[in-house]
Coordinates of C-alpha atoms and ligand atoms in Angstrom, one line a residue:
M1 CA 24.4 -21.2 -37.5
N2 CA 27.4 -23.4 -36.6
K3 CA 28.6 -24.3 -33.1
Y4 CA 31.0 -21.4 -32.8
T5 CA 28.6 -18.7 -33.9
L6 CA 26.2 -20.1 -31.4
I7 CA 28.7 -19.9 -28.6
I8 CA 29.7 -16.4 -29.6
W9 CA 26.0 -15.5 -29.8
L10 CA 25.3 -17.0 -26.4
Y11 CA 28.4 -15.2 -25.0
F12 CA 27.1 -11.8 -26.2
T13 CA 23.6 -12.5 -25.1
I14 CA 24.8 -13.3 -21.6
F15 CA 27.2 -10.5 -21.7
F16 CA 24.5 -8.0 -22.7
I17 CA 22.1 -9.3 -20.1
D18 CA 24.8 -9.1 -17.4
S19 CA 25.8 -5.6 -18.4
A20 CA 22.3 -4.3 -18.6
P21 CA 22.0 -1.2 -16.4
I22 CA 21.3 -2.1 -12.8
T23 CA 18.2 0.0 -12.0
S24 CA 17.8 -1.1 -8.3
K25 CA 19.9 -2.5 -5.5
S26 CA 19.5 -6.1 -4.7
N27 CA 17.4 -5.4 -1.6
S28 CA 15.4 -2.6 -3.3
I29 CA 12.7 -2.8 -5.9
S30 CA 11.0 -0.1 -7.7
L31 CA 7.3 0.5 -7.1
K32 CA 5.0 1.9 -9.6
K33 CA 1.7 3.7 -9.0
I34 CA -1.4 2.4 -10.5
T35 CA -2.4 4.9 -13.1
T36 CA -6.1 5.1 -12.5
K37 CA -6.9 8.7 -11.9
L38 CA -9.3 10.2 -9.5
L39 CA -11.5 11.9 -12.0
L40 CA -15.0 11.4 -10.9
K41 CA -17.0 12.0 -7.9
E42 CA -17.6 8.2 -7.9
G43 CA -13.9 7.8 -7.5
L44 CA -13.7 9.9 -4.4
Q45 CA -16.6 7.9 -2.9
F46 CA -14.8 4.7 -3.8
Y47 CA -11.8 5.6 -1.7
K48 CA -13.9 6.5 1.3
D49 CA -16.0 3.3 0.9
H50 CA -13.0 1.0 0.3
H51 CA -11.2 2.5 3.2
M52 CA -14.2 2.0 5.6
L53 CA -14.6 -1.6 4.4
K54 CA -10.9 -2.3 4.6
Y55 CA -10.5 -1.2 8.2
Q56 CA -14.0 -2.1 9.5
S57 CA -12.7 -4.8 11.8
I58 CA -10.2 -2.3 13.4
F59 CA -12.1 0.9 14.1
V60 CA -15.3 1.4 12.2
T61 CA -18.3 1.6 14.6
D62 CA -21.0 3.2 12.4
Q63 CA -22.8 0.1 11.0
A64 CA -25.3 2.1 8.9
R65 CA -22.5 3.8 7.0
L66 CA -20.7 0.5 6.6
I67 CA -23.8 -1.1 5.0
S68 CA -24.3 1.7 2.5
A69 CA -20.5 1.7 1.7
K70 CA -20.8 -2.1 1.0
K71 CA -23.9 -1.5 -1.3
R72 CA -22.2 1.2 -3.3
S73 CA -19.0 -0.7 -3.8
E74 CA -20.9 -3.7 -5.1
N75 CA -22.3 -1.6 -7.8
L76 CA -19.0 -0.2 -9.1
T77 CA -17.8 -1.8 -12.3
R78 CA -14.6 0.1 -12.8
S79 CA -12.5 0.7 -9.8
N80 CA -10.4 3.6 -8.9
V81 CA -7.8 1.6 -7.1
I82 CA -4.7 3.5 -6.0
G83 CA -1.6 1.9 -4.8
Y84 CA 1.9 1.0 -5.6
Y85 CA 2.9 -2.3 -7.1
G86 CA 6.2 -4.1 -7.9
E87 CA 7.6 -7.3 -9.3
I88 CA 8.0 -10.5 -7.1
T89 CA 8.8 -14.1 -8.0
V90 CA 6.9 -17.0 -6.6
G91 CA 8.7 -20.4 -7.4
N92 CA 10.0 -19.6 -10.8
Q93 CA 7.1 -17.3 -11.9
A94 CA 6.9 -13.5 -12.0
F95 CA 4.0 -11.5 -10.6
R96 CA 3.1 -7.9 -10.0
T97 CA 1.8 -7.4 -6.5
L98 CA 0.3 -4.4 -4.7
F99 CA 2.4 -3.7 -1.6
D100 CA -0.2 -3.1 1.0
L101 CA 0.7 -1.8 4.5
G102 CA -2.9 -2.4 5.6
S103 CA -3.1 -6.2 5.2
S104 CA -0.9 -9.2 6.0
D105 CA -1.4 -11.9 3.5
L106 CA 0.3 -12.7 0.2
W107 CA -1.8 -14.2 -2.5
I108 CA -1.7 -14.5 -6.3
P109 CA -4.2 -16.0 -8.8
S110 CA -4.1 -19.7 -9.5
Q111 CA -3.8 -21.1 -13.0
N112 CA -7.3 -22.5 -12.6
C113 CA -8.9 -19.2 -11.8
T114 CA -10.3 -18.7 -15.2
Q115 CA -13.1 -16.3 -14.7
H116 CA -12.9 -12.5 -14.9
P117 CA -11.2 -10.6 -13.2
C118 CA -8.5 -13.4 -12.8
S119 CA -8.5 -13.9 -16.5
I120 CA -6.8 -10.5 -17.0
H121 CA -4.0 -11.3 -14.7
R122 CA -0.9 -13.5 -14.6
R123 CA -1.7 -16.8 -12.9
F124 CA 0.5 -19.3 -11.0
N125 CA 1.0 -22.7 -12.6
E126 CA 1.7 -25.2 -9.8
R127 CA 3.1 -27.8 -12.2
L128 CA 5.8 -25.5 -13.5
S129 CA 7.4 -24.9 -10.1
K130 CA 9.5 -27.8 -8.6
T131 CA 9.6 -26.1 -5.2
F132 CA 5.8 -25.7 -4.8
R133 CA 3.9 -27.6 -2.2
P134 CA 0.1 -27.6 -2.1
I135 CA -1.6 -27.1 1.3
N136 CA -5.2 -28.4 1.2
I137 CA -6.7 -25.6 3.4
S138 CA -9.1 -23.1 1.9
Y139 CA -8.9 -19.4 2.6
S140 CA -10.7 -16.2 1.9
V141 CA -9.5 -12.6 2.3
K142 CA -11.6 -9.4 2.1
Y143 CA -10.1 -6.1 0.8
G144 CA -12.7 -3.4 1.2
A145 CA -14.2 -3.5 -2.3
G146 CA -13.0 -7.0 -3.1
S147 CA -12.6 -10.6 -1.9
V148 CA -10.6 -13.6 -2.9
Y149 CA -11.1 -17.3 -2.3
G150 CA -8.8 -20.2 -2.8
T151 CA -6.4 -22.7 -1.1
L152 CA -3.0 -22.3 0.4
G153 CA 0.3 -23.2 -1.1
Q154 CA 4.0 -23.0 -0.2
D155 CA 6.9 -21.9 -2.3
N156 CA 10.0 -19.7 -2.3
V157 CA 9.2 -16.0 -2.8
L158 CA 11.8 -13.5 -4.0
V159 CA 11.6 -9.7 -3.8
G160 CA 14.6 -8.2 -5.4
E161 CA 17.3 -10.7 -4.3
I162 CA 15.8 -11.3 -0.9
E163 CA 14.1 -14.7 -0.4
S164 CA 11.5 -16.1 1.9
V165 CA 12.0 -19.9 1.7
G166 CA 8.8 -22.0 2.0
Q167 CA 6.5 -19.0 2.2
I168 CA 2.8 -19.9 2.7
F169 CA 0.6 -17.9 0.5
G170 CA -2.9 -17.9 -1.0
L171 CA -3.7 -19.2 -4.5
A172 CA -6.9 -17.6 -5.6
W173 CA -9.5 -19.7 -7.5
K174 CA -12.0 -16.8 -7.5
E175 CA -11.8 -13.0 -7.3
E176 CA -14.7 -10.8 -6.6
G177 CA -15.2 -7.1 -6.6
S178 CA -14.3 -4.0 -8.5
F179 CA -11.0 -3.8 -6.6
F180 CA -9.4 -6.3 -8.9
E181 CA -10.5 -4.7 -12.2
T182 CA -7.1 -3.1 -12.8
Q183 CA -4.6 -5.0 -15.0
E184 CA -1.7 -3.5 -13.3
F185 CA -1.4 -5.9 -10.4
D186 CA -2.0 -9.6 -10.1
G187 CA -2.0 -10.2 -6.4
I188 CA -1.4 -8.5 -3.0
F189 CA 1.7 -8.5 -0.8
G190 CA 0.6 -7.6 2.7
M191 CA 3.1 -5.7 4.8
G192 CA 1.1 -5.3 8.1
F193 CA 1.9 -7.3 11.3
N194 CA 1.4 -11.1 11.5
N195 CA -1.7 -10.7 13.7
L196 CA -3.6 -9.1 10.9
S197 CA -3.2 -12.1 8.6
S198 CA -6.5 -13.7 7.5
I199 CA -4.7 -16.9 6.5
K200 CA -3.0 -16.9 9.9
T201 CA 0.5 -17.3 8.7
P202 CA 3.6 -15.1 9.1
T203 CA 4.1 -12.5 6.4
T204 CA 6.7 -12.8 3.7
F205 CA 8.8 -10.0 5.3
S206 CA 8.6 -11.5 8.8
N207 CA 9.8 -14.8 7.4
M208 CA 12.7 -13.0 5.6
V209 CA 13.6 -11.5 9.0
E210 CA 13.3 -14.9 10.8
Q211 CA 15.4 -16.6 8.1
K212 CA 18.0 -13.9 8.4
A213 CA 17.7 -13.0 4.7
V214 CA 17.8 -9.3 5.7
K215 CA 20.2 -7.3 7.8
D216 CA 17.6 -5.3 9.8
P217 CA 14.0 -6.1 10.7
C218 CA 12.7 -3.0 8.8
F219 CA 11.7 -1.9 5.4
G220 CA 11.8 1.6 3.9
I221 CA 9.3 3.2 1.5
Y222 CA 9.9 6.2 -0.7
L223 CA 7.1 7.6 -3.0
E224 CA 8.3 9.9 -5.7
R225 CA 6.5 13.1 -6.5
S226 CA 6.5 13.8 -10.2
D227 CA 4.0 14.1 -13.0
D228 CA 0.9 11.9 -12.9
A229 CA 2.4 9.7 -15.6
G230 CA 5.6 8.9 -13.7
H231 CA 4.6 8.2 -10.1
R232 CA 7.2 5.9 -8.8
G233 CA 8.6 4.8 -5.6
S234 CA 11.0 2.3 -4.0
L235 CA 10.8 -0.4 -1.4
T236 CA 14.0 -1.3 0.4
L237 CA 13.9 -4.6 2.5
G238 CA 16.0 -5.0 5.6
G239 CA 17.6 -1.5 5.5
I240 CA 17.1 2.1 4.5
D241 CA 18.0 4.1 1.5
K242 CA 19.9 7.1 2.8
T243 CA 19.8 8.9 -0.5
K244 CA 16.1 9.5 -0.2
F245 CA 15.9 11.7 2.9
T246 CA 17.6 14.6 4.7
G247 CA 18.6 14.7 8.4
N248 CA 17.8 11.8 10.8
L249 CA 14.9 9.4 11.0
N250 CA 12.7 10.0 14.0
Y251 CA 11.1 6.9 15.4
N252 CA 7.5 6.7 16.6
N253 CA 6.0 3.8 18.5
V254 CA 3.2 1.9 16.8
S255 CA 0.0 1.5 18.8
K256 CA -1.7 -1.8 19.5
F257 CA -5.3 -2.6 18.7
N258 CA -7.2 -4.9 21.1
G259 CA -3.9 -5.9 22.6
N260 CA -2.2 -6.8 19.3
Y261 CA -0.1 -5.1 16.7
S262 CA -1.9 -5.2 13.4
V263 CA -1.8 -2.1 11.2
W264 CA 1.0 0.6 11.0
I265 CA -0.6 3.3 13.3
I266 CA 1.1 6.0 15.3
D267 CA 0.1 9.0 17.4
V268 CA -0.1 12.4 15.7
D269 CA 0.5 15.5 17.9
D270 CA -1.2 18.2 15.8
I271 CA -1.4 20.0 12.5
S272 CA -0.2 23.5 11.9
I273 CA -1.5 25.7 9.1
N274 CA 0.4 28.9 8.3
G275 CA 2.0 28.5 11.7
H276 CA -1.3 28.3 13.5
K277 CA -1.7 25.0 15.5
L278 CA -5.2 23.5 15.2
N279 CA -5.0 22.0 18.7
F280 CA -5.8 18.4 17.8
K281 CA -5.1 16.0 20.6
T282 CA -5.2 12.2 21.0
K283 CA -5.2 11.6 17.2
K284 CA -3.7 8.5 15.6
A285 CA -2.9 7.9 11.9
I286 CA -2.8 4.6 9.9
F287 CA -0.2 4.6 7.2
D288 CA -1.6 3.3 4.0
T289 CA 0.1 3.5 0.6
G290 CA -3.1 2.3 -1.1
N291 CA -4.9 5.6 -0.6
D292 CA -4.7 8.9 -2.5
L293 CA -6.2 10.9 0.3
I294 CA -5.7 11.8 4.0
L295 CA -8.9 10.7 5.7
M296 CA -10.2 12.1 9.0
P297 CA -13.6 11.9 10.7
D298 CA -16.0 14.6 9.7
K299 CA -15.4 16.8 12.8
D300 CA -11.6 16.9 12.2
A301 CA -11.9 17.5 8.4
K302 CA -14.1 20.4 9.2
I303 CA -11.6 22.0 11.6
Y304 CA -8.7 21.5 9.1
H305 CA -10.6 23.2 6.2
K306 CA -11.6 26.2 8.4
F307 CA -7.9 27.1 8.2
I308 CA -7.4 26.4 4.5
N309 CA -7.9 29.7 2.6
G310 CA -10.8 29.5 0.1
S311 CA -11.9 25.9 0.9
S312 CA -15.5 24.9 0.3
F313 CA -17.7 21.9 1.1
N314 CA -20.3 20.4 -1.2
N315 CA -22.3 17.2 -0.6
G316 CA -19.8 15.4 1.5
T317 CA -16.7 16.6 -0.4
Y318 CA -14.1 19.3 0.4
F319 CA -12.6 21.5 -2.3
V320 CA -9.7 23.8 -2.1
P321 CA -8.3 26.4 -4.5
C322 CA -6.3 24.6 -7.3
R323 CA -3.2 26.6 -6.4
T324 CA -3.6 26.8 -2.7
T325 CA -0.6 28.4 -1.0
D326 CA -1.2 27.5 2.6
L327 CA 1.7 26.0 4.6
V328 CA 0.5 22.8 6.2
A329 CA 2.6 20.7 8.5
Y330 CA 1.8 17.5 10.5
I331 CA 3.5 17.4 13.9
I332 CA 4.5 13.9 14.9
G333 CA 6.7 13.0 17.9
G334 CA 7.4 16.7 18.3
I335 CA 8.7 17.0 14.7
S336 CA 7.0 19.0 11.9
Y337 CA 6.6 17.4 8.5
N338 CA 5.8 20.0 5.9
I339 CA 3.3 19.1 3.1
D340 CA 4.2 20.2 -0.4
Q341 CA 1.5 22.5 -1.7
S342 CA 0.9 20.2 -4.6
D343 CA -0.2 17.5 -2.1
L344 CA -3.0 19.7 -0.6
V345 CA -5.0 19.1 -3.8
T346 CA -5.9 15.9 -5.5
G347 CA -7.7 14.9 -8.8
S348 CA -8.8 17.1 -11.6
Y349 CA -11.5 19.0 -9.8
C350 CA -9.3 20.4 -7.1
Y351 CA -10.6 18.2 -4.4
S352 CA -8.9 18.7 -1.1
S353 CA -6.5 15.9 -0.3
V354 CA -8.1 15.8 3.1
Q355 CA -11.6 14.2 3.0
P356 CA -14.0 13.0 5.7
A357 CA -14.2 9.3 6.4
G358 CA -13.5 7.1 9.4
D359 CA -14.5 7.1 13.0
G360 CA -13.3 8.2 16.4
D361 CA -9.9 9.8 16.5
T362 CA -8.3 7.7 13.7
W363 CA -6.9 9.3 10.6
T364 CA -5.4 7.6 7.5
F365 CA -2.2 8.9 5.9
G366 CA -2.4 8.1 2.3
D367 CA 0.0 9.2 -0.5
P368 CA -0.5 13.0 0.0
F369 CA 1.3 12.6 3.3
L370 CA 3.6 9.7 2.4
R371 CA 5.1 11.5 -0.6
N372 CA 6.6 14.1 1.8
V373 CA 8.5 11.6 4.0
Y374 CA 10.8 8.7 3.8
S375 CA 9.2 6.1 6.1
V376 CA 10.8 3.1 7.8
Y377 CA 8.7 0.3 9.3
N378 CA 10.4 -1.8 12.0
I379 CA 8.6 -5.1 12.8
K380 CA 10.7 -6.0 15.8
N381 CA 10.6 -2.9 17.8
Y382 CA 7.2 -1.8 16.5
S383 CA 8.2 1.6 15.3
I384 CA 7.9 3.9 12.2
G385 CA 10.8 6.1 11.4
L386 CA 10.1 9.3 9.5
A387 CA 12.3 11.9 7.8
P388 CA 11.5 14.7 5.3
V389 CA 12.2 13.5 1.8
S390 CA 15.3 14.8 0.1
K391 CA 14.3 17.3 -2.5
T392 CA 17.0 16.1 -4.9
A393 CA 16.2 12.3 -4.5
Ligands
NAG1 C1 -27.1 -0.7 -7.4 O1 -27.6 -1.0 -8.7 C2 -29.0 -1.4 -8.7 C3 -29.3 -1.9 -10.1 O2 -28.6 -1.1 -11.1 C4 -29.8 -0.2 -8.2 O3 -31.2 -0.6 -8.2 C5 -29.4 0.2 -6.8 O4 -30.1 1.3 -6.4 C6 -27.9 0.5 -6.8 N1 -27.5 0.7 -5.4 C7 -26.8 1.7 -5.0 C8 -26.5 1.7 -3.5 O5 -26.5 2.6 -5.7
NAG2 C1 -8.7 -25.5 -8.8 O1 -7.9 -26.7 -8.5 C2 -8.2 -27.4 -7.3 C3 -7.3 -28.5 -7.2 O2 -6.0 -28.1 -7.4 C4 -9.6 -27.9 -7.4 O3 -9.9 -28.5 -6.1 C5 -10.5 -26.7 -7.5 O4 -11.9 -27.1 -7.6 C6 -10.2 -25.9 -8.8 N1 -11.0 -24.8 -8.9 C7 -11.6 -24.5 -10.1 C8 -12.4 -23.2 -10.1 O5 -11.5 -25.1 -11.1
NAG3 C1 -8.8 -31.4 0.6 O1 -9.7 -31.3 1.7 C2 -11.0 -31.6 1.4 C3 -11.8 -31.2 2.6 O2 -11.1 -31.2 3.8 C4 -11.1 -33.0 1.1 O3 -12.5 -33.3 0.8 C5 -10.3 -33.3 -0.1 O4 -10.3 -34.7 -0.4 C6 -8.9 -32.9 0.1 N1 -8.1 -33.0 -1.2 C7 -6.9 -33.6 -1.3 C8 -6.3 -33.6 -2.6 O5 -6.4 -34.0 -0.3
NAG4 C1 8.4 3.8 22.8 O1 8.6 2.4 23.1 C2 9.8 2.2 23.9 C3 9.9 0.7 24.0 O2 8.7 0.1 24.4 C4 9.7 2.9 25.2 O3 10.9 2.7 25.9 C5 9.5 4.4 24.9 O4 9.3 5.1 26.1 C6 8.3 4.6 24.0 N1 8.3 6.0 23.6 C7 7.2 6.8 23.7 C8 7.3 8.2 23.2 O5 6.2 6.4 24.2
NAG5 C1 -4.3 -11.2 19.5 O1 -4.2 -12.1 18.5 C2 -4.3 -13.4 18.9 C3 -3.9 -14.4 17.8 O2 -3.7 -13.8 16.6 C4 -5.8 -13.7 19.3 O3 -5.9 -15.0 19.7 C5 -6.1 -12.7 20.4 O4 -7.5 -12.8 20.7 C6 -5.8 -11.3 20.0 N1 -5.9 -10.5 21.2 C7 -6.9 -9.7 21.3 C8 -6.9 -9.0 22.6 O5 -7.7 -9.4 20.4
NAG6 C1 -0.6 -11.7 18.1 O1 -0.4 -10.9 19.3 C2 -0.3 -11.7 20.5 C3 -0.3 -10.7 21.6 O2 0.6 -9.6 21.4 C4 0.9 -12.6 20.4 O3 0.9 -13.3 21.6 C5 0.7 -13.5 19.3 O4 1.8 -14.3 19.1 C6 0.5 -12.8 18.0 N1 0.2 -13.7 16.9 C7 0.9 -13.7 15.8 C8 0.4 -14.7 14.8 O5 1.9 -13.1 15.6
NAG7 C1 -6.7 34.0 0.8 O1 -6.7 33.9 -0.6 C2 -7.0 35.1 -1.3 C3 -7.2 34.9 -2.8 O2 -6.2 34.0 -3.2 C4 -5.9 36.1 -1.0 O3 -6.3 37.4 -1.6 C5 -5.8 36.3 0.5 O4 -4.7 37.2 0.8 C6 -5.6 35.0 1.2 N1 -5.7 35.2 2.7 C7 -4.8 34.7 3.5 C8 -5.0 34.9 4.9 O5 -3.8 34.1 3.1
NAG8 C1 -24.3 13.7 -3.4 O1 -23.4 12.6 -3.2 C2 -24.0 11.3 -3.3 C3 -23.0 10.3 -2.9 O2 -21.8 10.5 -3.5 C4 -24.6 11.2 -4.7 O3 -25.2 9.9 -4.8 C5 -25.6 12.3 -5.0 O4 -26.0 12.2 -6.4 C6 -24.9 13.7 -4.8 N1 -25.9 14.7 -4.9 C7 -25.7 15.8 -5.6 C8 -26.8 16.8 -5.6 O5 -24.6 16.0 -6.2
NAG9 C1 13.9 0.9 16.7 O1 15.0 0.6 16.0 C2 15.7 1.7 15.3 C3 16.9 1.2 14.6 O2 16.5 0.2 13.7 C4 16.1 2.7 16.4 O3 16.7 3.8 15.8 C5 14.8 3.1 17.2 O4 15.2 4.0 18.2 C6 14.1 1.9 17.7 N1 12.9 2.3 18.3 C7 12.4 1.9 19.5 C8 11.1 2.4 19.9 O5 13.0 1.1 20.1

């Protein structure tokens, strides 16, 4: 190859890279659902246990249930993790992270985390990033059925084309637990409030806001409903994607826990089934993309299923007819959000998408709720905006 063919070749390479179809806007990235399916009874139990362990510091009061959840999760070898992940760049290296509304730390595996399950993931090589700075402080973070240990570091983090300069994050030397057994994500990108951070450092998104890298202090989440194989979504930082919903966003105030904002939780007025209001009061729901269920304490799940035609209960699990035709709507801030009938059922055995777990008056809205709305999370005025998803999006 002579000099000219090389130049022409380079020109075409650059030209073709540049003209590659742009699949997402610069402040939007696509999210992909982890493909693990909820096939086994063990899987359903995993969600309930993982959920209880994840939110134990916030609302779980039943210590006996917590201990048995911990024991069961230790015994699992293959996890049934559900969540949405996307690509980020740390320094000059690409990672896939789970975008988690229910935690507030960013961490990725370190190059020197050589043991399983780190060994099945991409790992950060400090020496290859000129912008990296080590911070000699150790950390550990618990995620329900998993824990990570390591030290802190500082580098520039890119999501789409939005940058957090000098972001402090965790570099894991050790991962434990079935939660990390999937190959689909390397680390976790926490999107809760700063007060929930285990490593006590501002979240990547809050730094983007402080550094004025984004226009508005909010991010929008859209989860696509399609075949199991193609579950996708999108995350828009610093704005909203108006093509994904119909009508207006209705904003709801986030509640504090122990005087601090921590998880994304709002009041829920009631549920209506076939036009009949169930008369729930004083309920709250945590928004969690990492859950394939809607979870409610036993007493609430029981009331809900009384109104679902043909539902049954067996050994802690609710089942519904596979093609249930009931019209379910969640009423929030005076607005009804209809649930698509396909979201009333989950898994291969026609499990109900509403299952019992949790304490008090706290529910968790996982994907069967979130797929029906476009949701916007505002970290400055502590609100969640909701609108029904656009059917044509
Ligand atoms: C966990 O596994 C051990 C050994 O296989 C078994 O003895 C124990 O009963 C299991 N614990 C639970 C909670 O299933
Ligand atoms: C990882 O590297 C750090 C120094 O950067 C070292 O202190 C630590 O012991 C290493 N961990 C392992 C598991 O090798
Ligand atoms: C990191 O901190 C530990 C304990 O505080 C100390 O023993 C060690 O020497 C420090 N390492 C470096 C490279 O500064
Ligand atoms: C939501 O919060 C705002 C600002 O704190 C307050 O003005 C408003 O009354 C609250 N709305 C509701 C429904 O509580
Ligand atoms: C709120 O968070 C701060 C620091 O993160 C903590 O010191 C304080 O105790 C928390 N407040 C309550 C009431 O828990
Ligand atoms: C946690 O919340 C408290 C009280 O709302 C606030 O004073 C403090 O700055 C918060 N801490 C962080 C790390 O955001
Ligand atoms: C309940 O389901 C059965 C069987 O699908 C159907 O015949 C019946 O009309 C349904 N009842 C109501 C109240 O929808
Ligand atoms: C009931 O559920 C528990 C926990 O999921 C399981 O260990 C047990 O085997 C189940 N019993 C039956 C009869 O299915
Ligand atoms: C929060 O900000 C949005 C615009 O970003 C606004 O529409 C909404 O009313 C605000 N909510 C509160 C509670 O202030």
